[in-house]
Coordinates of C-alpha atoms in Angstrom, one line a residue:
Chain X
M1086 CA 0.0 0.0 0.0
K1087 CA 2.9 2.3 0.7
S1088 CA 4.1 2.0 -2.9
F1089 CA 0.6 3.0 -4.0
W1090 CA 0.9 6.4 -2.2
V1091 CA 4.5 6.8 -3.4
L1092 CA 3.2 6.5 -7.0
V1093 CA 0.4 8.9 -6.3
R1094 CA 2.8 11.4 -4.8
R1095 CA 5.2 11.0 -7.8
D1096 CA 2.4 11.7 -10.3
L1097 CA 1.3 14.8 -8.3
R1098 CA 4.8 16.1 -8.1
L1099 CA 5.3 15.5 -11.9
A1100 CA 2.1 17.3 -12.6
V1101 CA 3.0 20.3 -10.4
R1102 CA 6.5 20.6 -11.8
E1103 CA 5.4 20.3 -15.4
G1104 CA 3.0 23.1 -14.5
G1105 CA 1.5 23.4 -17.9
A1106 CA -0.9 20.5 -17.6
I1107 CA -3.2 21.8 -15.0
G1108 CA -3.1 25.2 -16.4
T1109 CA -4.1 24.0 -19.9
A1110 CA -7.1 22.2 -18.7
L1111 CA -8.2 25.1 -16.5
G1112 CA -7.6 27.6 -19.3
F1113 CA -9.6 25.5 -21.8
F1114 CA -12.4 25.3 -19.2
V1115 CA -12.5 29.1 -18.8
I1116 CA -12.4 29.7 -22.6
V1117 CA -15.1 27.2 -23.5
V1118 CA -17.4 28.7 -20.8
S1119 CA -16.8 32.3 -21.8
L1120 CA -17.4 31.4 -25.5
M1121 CA -20.9 30.3 -24.6
P1122 CA -22.4 33.8 -24.0
L1123 CA -20.7 34.9 -27.2
G1124 CA -22.3 32.1 -29.1
L1125 CA -25.7 32.2 -27.5
G1126 CA -26.1 35.9 -26.9
P1127 CA -25.7 37.7 -23.5
D1128 CA -29.3 37.0 -22.3
L1129 CA -28.8 36.5 -18.6
N1130 CA -32.0 34.5 -18.1
L1131 CA -31.1 32.0 -20.8
L1132 CA -27.5 31.8 -19.5
S1133 CA -28.6 31.1 -15.9
R1134 CA -31.0 28.4 -17.2
I1135 CA -28.3 26.5 -19.2
A1136 CA -25.4 27.3 -16.8
P1137 CA -25.2 23.8 -15.1
G1138 CA -25.2 22.0 -18.4
V1139 CA -22.6 24.3 -20.0
L1140 CA -20.4 24.0 -16.9
W1141 CA -20.6 20.2 -16.9
I1142 CA -20.0 19.8 -20.6
A1143 CA -17.0 22.3 -20.5
L1144 CA -15.6 20.4 -17.5
L1145 CA -15.9 17.0 -19.4
L1146 CA -14.2 18.5 -22.4
A1147 CA -11.4 20.0 -20.4
A1148 CA -10.8 16.7 -18.5
L1149 CA -10.9 14.9 -21.8
L1150 CA -8.0 17.1 -23.0
S1151 CA -5.9 16.0 -20.1
L1152 CA -6.6 12.3 -20.1
N1153 CA -3.8 11.2 -22.4
R1154 CA -1.4 12.5 -19.8
I1155 CA -2.4 9.6 -17.5
F1156 CA -0.4 6.9 -19.2
E1157 CA 1.2 8.3 -22.4
A1158 CA 4.4 9.8 -21.0
D1159 CA 5.1 6.8 -18.8
Y1160 CA 4.4 4.5 -21.7
D1161 CA 6.7 6.3 -24.1
D1162 CA 9.7 6.4 -21.8
G1163 CA 9.3 2.9 -20.5
T1164 CA 8.3 3.8 -16.9
L1165 CA 5.1 1.8 -17.4
D1166 CA 7.1 -1.4 -18.2
V1167 CA 9.0 -0.9 -14.9
L1168 CA 5.8 -0.3 -13.0
A1169 CA 4.2 -3.4 -14.6
T1170 CA 7.0 -5.7 -13.5
G1171 CA 7.1 -4.2 -10.0
R1172 CA 5.4 -5.6 -6.9
L1173 CA 2.4 -3.3 -7.1
P1174 CA -0.4 -5.0 -9.1
L1175 CA -1.1 -3.2 -12.4
E1176 CA -4.7 -2.5 -11.2
L1177 CA -3.3 -0.5 -8.3
V1178 CA -0.9 1.3 -10.6
A1179 CA -3.8 2.3 -12.8
A1180 CA -5.8 3.3 -9.7
A1181 CA -2.9 5.4 -8.4
K1182 CA -2.5 7.2 -11.7
S1183 CA -6.3 7.8 -12.0
L1184 CA -6.4 9.1 -8.5
A1185 CA -3.5 11.5 -9.2
H1186 CA -5.3 12.6 -12.3
W1187 CA -8.4 13.3 -10.3
L1188 CA -6.4 15.3 -7.7
T1189 CA -4.6 17.4 -10.4
T1190 CA -7.4 17.9 -12.9
G1191 CA -10.8 16.9 -11.5
V1192 CA -10.5 18.8 -8.2
P1193 CA -9.2 22.0 -9.7
L1194 CA -11.9 21.9 -12.4
A1195 CA -14.6 21.2 -9.7
V1196 CA -13.3 24.1 -7.6
C1197 CA -13.3 26.5 -10.6
A1198 CA -16.8 25.5 -11.7
P1199 CA -18.6 27.8 -9.2
L1200 CA -16.4 30.7 -10.1
L1201 CA -17.3 30.3 -13.7
G1202 CA -20.9 30.0 -12.6
I1203 CA -20.8 33.8 -11.9
L1204 CA -20.0 34.4 -15.6
L1205 CA -23.1 32.5 -16.5
N1206 CA -25.4 34.1 -13.9
L1207 CA -26.0 30.9 -12.2
D1208 CA -28.7 31.1 -9.5
L1209 CA -27.1 31.6 -6.0
S1210 CA -29.0 28.7 -4.5
A1211 CA -27.4 26.3 -7.0
Y1212 CA -23.8 26.8 -6.0
P1213 CA -23.6 24.3 -3.1
V1214 CA -25.2 21.6 -5.2
L1215 CA -23.1 22.4 -8.3
M1216 CA -20.0 22.1 -6.1
A1217 CA -21.3 18.8 -4.7
T1218 CA -22.0 17.4 -8.1
T1219 CA -18.7 18.3 -9.6
L1220 CA -16.8 17.0 -6.6
I1221 CA -18.8 13.7 -6.5
G1222 CA -18.8 13.3 -10.2
T1223 CA -15.3 14.0 -11.2
P1224 CA -13.8 10.8 -9.8
A1225 CA -16.0 9.0 -12.4
V1226 CA -14.5 11.3 -15.0
S1227 CA -10.9 10.4 -14.1
F1228 CA -11.4 6.7 -13.5
L1229 CA -13.5 6.1 -16.6
G1230 CA -11.2 8.4 -18.6
A1231 CA -8.2 6.3 -17.5
I1232 CA -9.8 3.3 -19.3
G1233 CA -10.0 5.3 -22.5
A1234 CA -6.4 6.5 -22.0
A1235 CA -5.2 3.0 -21.5
L1236 CA -7.1 1.7 -24.6
T1237 CA -5.6 4.3 -26.9
V1238 CA -2.1 4.8 -25.5
K1239 CA -0.6 3.1 -28.6
A1240 CA -3.2 4.1 -31.2
R1241 CA -2.7 6.4 -34.1
R1242 CA -4.8 9.6 -33.9
G1243 CA -5.1 8.8 -30.2
G1244 CA -6.8 12.1 -29.2
L1245 CA -9.8 11.9 -31.4
L1246 CA -10.2 8.2 -30.7
L1247 CA -10.1 8.9 -27.0
A1248 CA -13.0 11.3 -27.3
L1249 CA -15.0 8.7 -29.2
V1250 CA -14.3 6.0 -26.8
V1251 CA -14.7 7.9 -23.5
L1252 CA -17.6 10.4 -24.1
P1253 CA -20.3 7.7 -24.3
L1254 CA -19.2 6.4 -21.0
Y1255 CA -19.5 9.8 -19.5
V1256 CA -23.2 10.1 -20.3
P1257 CA -24.6 8.8 -16.9
T1258 CA -22.2 11.1 -15.0
L1259 CA -23.3 14.1 -17.1
I1260 CA -27.0 13.2 -16.8
F1261 CA -27.1 12.8 -13.0
G1262 CA -24.7 15.7 -12.5
I1263 CA -27.2 18.0 -14.2
T1264 CA -30.5 16.4 -12.9
A1265 CA -29.1 17.0 -9.3
I1266 CA -28.9 20.8 -10.0
A1267 CA -32.2 20.8 -11.8
A1268 CA -33.8 19.0 -8.9
I1269 CA -33.0 21.6 -6.3
A1270 CA -36.5 23.2 -6.7
S1271 CA -38.3 19.8 -6.7
P1272 CA -39.8 18.4 -3.5
A1273 CA -37.4 15.5 -3.3
G1274 CA -34.4 17.8 -3.6
A1275 CA -31.0 17.1 -5.1
S1276 CA -30.0 14.2 -2.9
P1277 CA -31.5 11.3 -5.0
S1278 CA -29.5 12.4 -8.0
L1279 CA -26.4 13.0 -5.9
L1280 CA -26.7 9.5 -4.5
I1281 CA -26.9 8.0 -8.0
L1282 CA -24.0 10.2 -9.1
A1283 CA -22.0 8.8 -6.1
A1284 CA -22.9 5.3 -7.2
V1285 CA -21.7 6.0 -10.7
S1286 CA -18.4 7.3 -9.3
L1287 CA -18.0 4.3 -7.0
I1288 CA -18.6 1.9 -9.9
A1289 CA -16.1 3.8 -12.0
V1290 CA -13.5 3.7 -9.2
V1291 CA -13.9 -0.1 -8.9
L1292 CA -14.3 -0.9 -12.6
G1293 CA -11.9 1.6 -14.1
P1294 CA -8.6 0.3 -12.7
V1295 CA -9.5 -3.3 -13.6
A1296 CA -10.3 -2.4 -17.2
S1297 CA -7.4 0.0 -17.5
A1298 CA -5.0 -2.7 -16.2
A1299 CA -6.4 -5.2 -18.7
A1300 CA -5.9 -2.7 -21.5
L1301 CA -2.4 -1.8 -20.4
R1302 CA -1.4 -5.5 -20.2
V1303 CA -2.3 -5.9 -23.9
Q1304 CA -0.4 -2.7 -24.8
L1305 CA 2.7 -3.8 -22.9
Q1306 CA 3.0 -7.3 -24.4
Chain H
M482 CA -17.3 -34.4 -23.0
Q483 CA -17.0 -31.5 -25.3
T484 CA -19.4 -28.6 -25.3
V485 CA -20.7 -27.1 -28.6
T486 CA -18.5 -24.1 -28.2
Q487 CA -15.4 -26.2 -27.6
R488 CA -16.1 -28.3 -30.7
L489 CA -16.6 -25.1 -32.7
A490 CA -13.2 -23.7 -31.5
N491 CA -11.6 -25.3 -34.5
P492 CA -12.0 -22.8 -37.4
T493 CA -12.0 -25.5 -40.0
R494 CA -14.8 -27.3 -38.4
F495 CA -16.6 -24.0 -38.0
M496 CA -16.2 -23.3 -41.7
E497 CA -17.6 -26.7 -42.6
L498 CA -20.6 -26.4 -40.3
S499 CA -21.4 -22.8 -41.2
A500 CA -21.2 -23.6 -44.9
R501 CA -23.9 -26.3 -44.3
L502 CA -26.0 -24.2 -42.0
L503 CA -25.9 -20.9 -43.9
P504 CA -28.3 -21.8 -46.8
F505 CA -30.9 -23.0 -44.3
I506 CA -30.7 -20.0 -42.1
S507 CA -30.8 -17.6 -45.1
A508 CA -33.7 -19.3 -46.7
T509 CA -35.7 -19.4 -43.5
A510 CA -34.9 -15.7 -42.8
A511 CA -36.0 -14.8 -46.3
A512 CA -39.2 -16.8 -46.1
L513 CA -40.1 -15.3 -42.7
L514 CA -39.3 -11.8 -43.9
V515 CA -41.5 -12.2 -47.0
Y516 CA -44.4 -13.6 -45.0
G517 CA -43.8 -11.1 -42.2
L518 CA -43.7 -8.1 -44.6
Y519 CA -46.9 -9.4 -46.3
L520 CA -48.6 -9.6 -43.0
A521 CA -47.2 -6.2 -41.8
F522 CA -48.2 -4.2 -44.9
F523 CA -51.3 -6.0 -46.3
A524 CA -52.8 -8.4 -43.9
S525 CA -52.7 -6.5 -40.6
P526 CA -55.1 -3.7 -39.7
A527 CA -54.1 -0.1 -39.4
D528 CA -54.1 1.1 -35.8
Y529 CA -57.2 2.9 -34.6
Q530 CA -55.1 5.8 -33.3
Q531 CA -52.0 5.8 -35.3
G532 CA -53.4 4.8 -38.7
E533 CA -51.1 3.4 -41.4
T534 CA -47.9 4.7 -39.7
V535 CA -48.1 2.0 -37.2
R536 CA -46.6 -0.3 -39.8
I537 CA -43.3 1.4 -39.2
M538 CA -43.3 -0.6 -36.0
Y539 CA -42.7 -3.9 -37.8
I540 CA -39.3 -2.6 -39.0
H541 CA -38.5 -0.4 -36.0
V542 CA -39.1 -2.9 -33.2
P543 CA -37.0 -5.7 -34.6
C544 CA -34.1 -3.3 -35.4
A545 CA -34.2 -1.9 -31.8
W546 CA -34.3 -5.4 -30.4
L547 CA -31.3 -6.4 -32.6
A548 CA -29.4 -3.3 -31.6
M549 CA -29.3 -4.5 -28.0
M550 CA -29.0 -8.2 -28.7
I551 CA -26.0 -7.7 -31.0
Y552 CA -24.2 -5.6 -28.3
S553 CA -24.9 -8.4 -25.8
L554 CA -23.5 -10.9 -28.3
I555 CA -20.4 -8.8 -28.7
A556 CA -20.0 -8.5 -25.0
M557 CA -20.4 -12.3 -24.6
S558 CA -17.8 -12.9 -27.4
S559 CA -15.5 -10.4 -25.7
F560 CA -15.8 -12.3 -22.4
G561 CA -15.1 -15.5 -24.3
L562 CA -12.0 -14.0 -25.8
L563 CA -10.6 -12.5 -22.6
V564 CA -11.4 -15.4 -20.3
F565 CA -11.5 -18.6 -22.3
R566 CA -9.3 -17.3 -25.2
H567 CA -11.8 -18.9 -27.6
P568 CA -10.3 -18.5 -31.1
L569 CA -13.6 -17.7 -32.8
A570 CA -14.7 -15.2 -30.2
D571 CA -12.9 -12.3 -31.7
V572 CA -14.0 -13.2 -35.2
S573 CA -17.6 -13.1 -33.9
A574 CA -17.2 -9.8 -32.1
K575 CA -15.4 -8.1 -35.0
A576 CA -18.0 -9.4 -37.5
A577 CA -21.0 -8.3 -35.3
A578 CA -19.9 -4.7 -34.6
P579 CA -20.7 -3.1 -38.0
L580 CA -24.0 -5.1 -38.2
G581 CA -24.9 -3.9 -34.8
A582 CA -24.1 -0.3 -35.7
A583 CA -26.2 -0.7 -38.9
F584 CA -29.3 -2.0 -37.0
T585 CA -28.9 0.6 -34.3
F586 CA -28.9 3.3 -37.0
L587 CA -31.9 1.8 -38.7
A588 CA -33.8 1.7 -35.3
L589 CA -33.0 5.4 -34.9
L590 CA -33.9 6.3 -38.4
T591 CA -37.3 4.4 -38.4
G592 CA -38.0 5.7 -35.0
S593 CA -37.4 9.2 -36.2
L594 CA -39.7 8.7 -39.2
W595 CA -42.3 7.3 -36.9
G596 CA -41.9 10.2 -34.4
K597 CA -42.7 12.9 -37.0
P598 CA -46.4 11.9 -37.4
M599 CA -46.8 10.7 -33.8
W600 CA -45.0 13.3 -31.8
G601 CA -44.8 16.0 -34.4
T602 CA -41.0 16.0 -34.4
Y603 CA -38.2 13.9 -35.8
W604 CA -36.2 13.9 -32.7
V605 CA -36.7 14.6 -29.0
W606 CA -34.1 14.2 -26.3
D607 CA -36.1 11.6 -24.6
A608 CA -34.4 8.9 -22.4
R609 CA -34.9 6.0 -24.8
L610 CA -33.9 7.9 -27.9
T611 CA -30.8 9.4 -26.2
S612 CA -29.7 6.1 -24.8
V613 CA -30.0 4.3 -28.1
L614 CA -28.0 7.1 -29.7
I615 CA -25.3 6.4 -27.0
L616 CA -25.5 2.7 -28.0
F617 CA -24.8 3.8 -31.6
F618 CA -21.8 5.9 -30.4
L619 CA -20.5 2.8 -28.4
Y620 CA -20.6 0.8 -31.6
I621 CA -18.8 3.5 -33.5
G622 CA -16.2 3.7 -30.8
L623 CA -15.6 0.0 -30.9
I624 CA -15.2 0.0 -34.7
A625 CA -12.9 3.1 -34.5
L626 CA -10.7 1.6 -31.8
R627 CA -10.3 -1.6 -33.7
S628 CA -9.4 0.1 -37.0
S629 CA -6.8 2.3 -35.3
I630 CA -4.7 -0.5 -34.0
E631 CA -2.7 -2.4 -36.5
D632 CA -1.7 -5.5 -34.5
E633 CA -4.7 -7.8 -34.8
S634 CA -4.4 -9.7 -31.6
S635 CA -4.0 -6.6 -29.4
A636 CA -6.8 -4.8 -31.4
A637 CA -9.0 -7.8 -30.5
K638 CA -8.3 -7.7 -26.8
L639 CA -8.6 -3.9 -26.5
A640 CA -11.9 -3.9 -28.4
A641 CA -13.0 -6.7 -26.0
V642 CA -12.1 -4.6 -22.9
L643 CA -14.1 -1.6 -24.3
A644 CA -17.0 -3.8 -25.2
L645 CA -17.2 -5.2 -21.6
V646 CA -16.9 -1.7 -20.1
G647 CA -19.6 -0.4 -22.4
V648 CA -21.9 -3.3 -21.5
T649 CA -22.5 -1.6 -18.1
L650 CA -24.5 1.0 -20.0
L651 CA -26.8 -1.7 -21.6
P652 CA -29.1 -2.0 -18.6
I653 CA -29.6 1.8 -18.6
I654 CA -30.6 1.6 -22.3
K655 CA -32.9 -1.4 -21.7
F656 CA -34.7 0.1 -18.8
S657 CA -34.6 3.7 -19.7
V658 CA -38.3 3.7 -20.8
D659 CA -39.3 2.1 -17.5
W660 CA -37.2 4.3 -15.3
W661 CA -37.9 7.6 -16.9
N662 CA -41.4 8.6 -17.7
T663 CA -40.9 10.2 -21.0
L664 CA -42.3 10.5 -24.5
H665 CA -41.4 7.1 -25.7
Q666 CA -44.0 4.5 -24.8
P667 CA -42.9 1.7 -22.4
S668 CA -41.6 -1.4 -24.0
T669 CA -44.6 -3.7 -25.0
G670 CA -42.5 -6.5 -26.3
F671 CA -44.8 -9.4 -27.2
T672 CA -47.1 -9.1 -24.2
S673 CA -50.8 -9.4 -24.4
S674 CA -51.3 -5.6 -24.5
V675 CA -50.6 -5.8 -28.3
D676 CA -53.6 -7.0 -30.3
P677 CA -53.0 -10.5 -31.7
S678 CA -53.5 -9.2 -35.3
M679 CA -50.4 -7.1 -34.8
R680 CA -48.5 -9.4 -32.4
L681 CA -48.2 -12.2 -35.0
P682 CA -46.6 -10.0 -37.8
L683 CA -44.4 -8.4 -35.2
L684 CA -43.2 -11.7 -33.9
I685 CA -42.6 -13.1 -37.4
M686 CA -40.7 -9.9 -38.4
A687 CA -38.6 -10.1 -35.2
L688 CA -37.8 -13.7 -35.9
G689 CA -37.0 -13.0 -39.5
F690 CA -34.7 -10.1 -38.6
T691 CA -32.9 -12.1 -36.0
L692 CA -32.3 -15.0 -38.4
M693 CA -31.3 -12.5 -41.1
F694 CA -28.7 -11.1 -38.6
F695 CA -27.4 -14.5 -37.9
A696 CA -27.1 -15.3 -41.6
M697 CA -25.2 -12.1 -42.1
H698 CA -23.1 -12.7 -39.0
L699 CA -22.1 -16.2 -40.1
K700 CA -21.2 -14.9 -43.5
A701 CA -19.2 -12.1 -42.1
M702 CA -17.4 -14.5 -39.7
R703 CA -16.6 -16.8 -42.7
N704 CA -15.2 -13.8 -44.6
E705 CA -13.1 -12.8 -41.7
I706 CA -11.7 -16.2 -41.2
M707 CA -10.9 -16.4 -44.9
R708 CA -9.3 -13.0 -44.8
R709 CA -7.1 -14.0 -41.9
R710 CA -6.1 -17.2 -43.7
L711 CA -5.3 -15.3 -46.9
K712 CA -3.2 -12.9 -44.8
S713 CA -1.2 -15.7 -43.2
L714 CA -0.7 -17.4 -46.6
Q715 CA 0.6 -14.1 -48.0
A716 CA 3.0 -13.8 -45.0
Q717 CA 4.2 -17.4 -45.6
A718 CA 4.7 -16.7 -49.3
V719 CA 6.8 -13.6 -48.6
A720 CA 8.8 -15.5 -46.0
G721 CA 9.4 -18.3 -48.4
R722 CA 10.5 -16.0 -51.1
D723 CA 12.9 -14.3 -48.8
R724 CA 14.3 -17.6 -47.7
L725 CA 14.9 -18.6 -51.4
A726 CA 16.5 -15.3 -52.0
T727 CA 18.9 -15.6 -49.1
Q728 CA 19.8 -19.1 -50.0
G729 CA 20.7 -17.9 -53.5
V730 CA 18.5 -20.3 -55.2
S731 CA 17.6 -19.3 -58.7
E732 CA 14.3 -20.4 -60.2

């Protein structure tokens, strides 16, 4: 278990020292969100109505952009081969790298989402739930995304393929992330959708590393 | 004691057996489809509410059913490849993917054409429609992933991993109409709520479509096996020529 945390810390340190990676995803997130009022017109009522969906979709796209970072560099320079022959099971290696991706991309994006909500005139009462959905939902984004990253690590045109493979898997996360925000006004409140979103994330955390490891084993043959 | 799947593991035996089975399956499928289409378009009544457009159902429902069945078949084949390393499993999964994508597309298309007179619009973002669209994207992703990887055996295993991950979405697609109360009517299937005069044609069309799929699937699997044999023969020929050249043998 110790080597698991060592690996997580290593990936965090690499992401911080590289610097650019987190910044690129955040910058992309900000730009996509600020393009929306330009494309749809500055009608504040319209913007506040579509704000949750826009924030979630921009978040998914920004995360998608950073997914290939999870395995690609380590695959290219052979680190992944070393990790695969080490004592830590490949499933846990994949889990550690997905966790590091969540901490370096998912959490910053989730923290920025409410700030960008201001740009879209999001209703004040929606902020706590928006924060909750992004924090609960982004683990699914990282752990499902890792599967796609592992599947396409060797492929030609990897980036486009990654989007095609991963985005359908994100649909449940997206749907329940948004229904939770939409359900604030309903009598049941947001908690049923938040619970389902949590279930989606838990499934992703369990399933993701197993599938990623299976894909990596094929790639490393 | 050998199970059927074990006996079929030998591609040569599969080729013999499929060559013998294929004409029967194709003929039965054709007969069922001809009879089913006759029933659907001439012998069955128009619906008291929907009028003549109800006949779209006889194409739409079998396509929608096949869209999900074929994905399950791909998932089972993928499981067979990853767990039992069955030599024909990948051939089956690879041959089924484009067929599944085609039937899913047809289900979307016919549903859209049916939606215009019924709901007044070609497309709504209703739970069932959206989830079938996602199924279509899953098929496209599978095909794209496979075509982007050159090495055949790793392409097979990676596609299998993706197919098994994607299969977790299948229950959502299956039950979307029951879980979310949206525009699309709940699945009637072949329950008694459908009048017998419409149930029989629907049943025959569904059977005909399923057999038609199996005929096409067998044919595609045979093509795939032959393609692989041809490829290995070519590789052998090249290797043989190289050997002759290095030994300095003139013809």
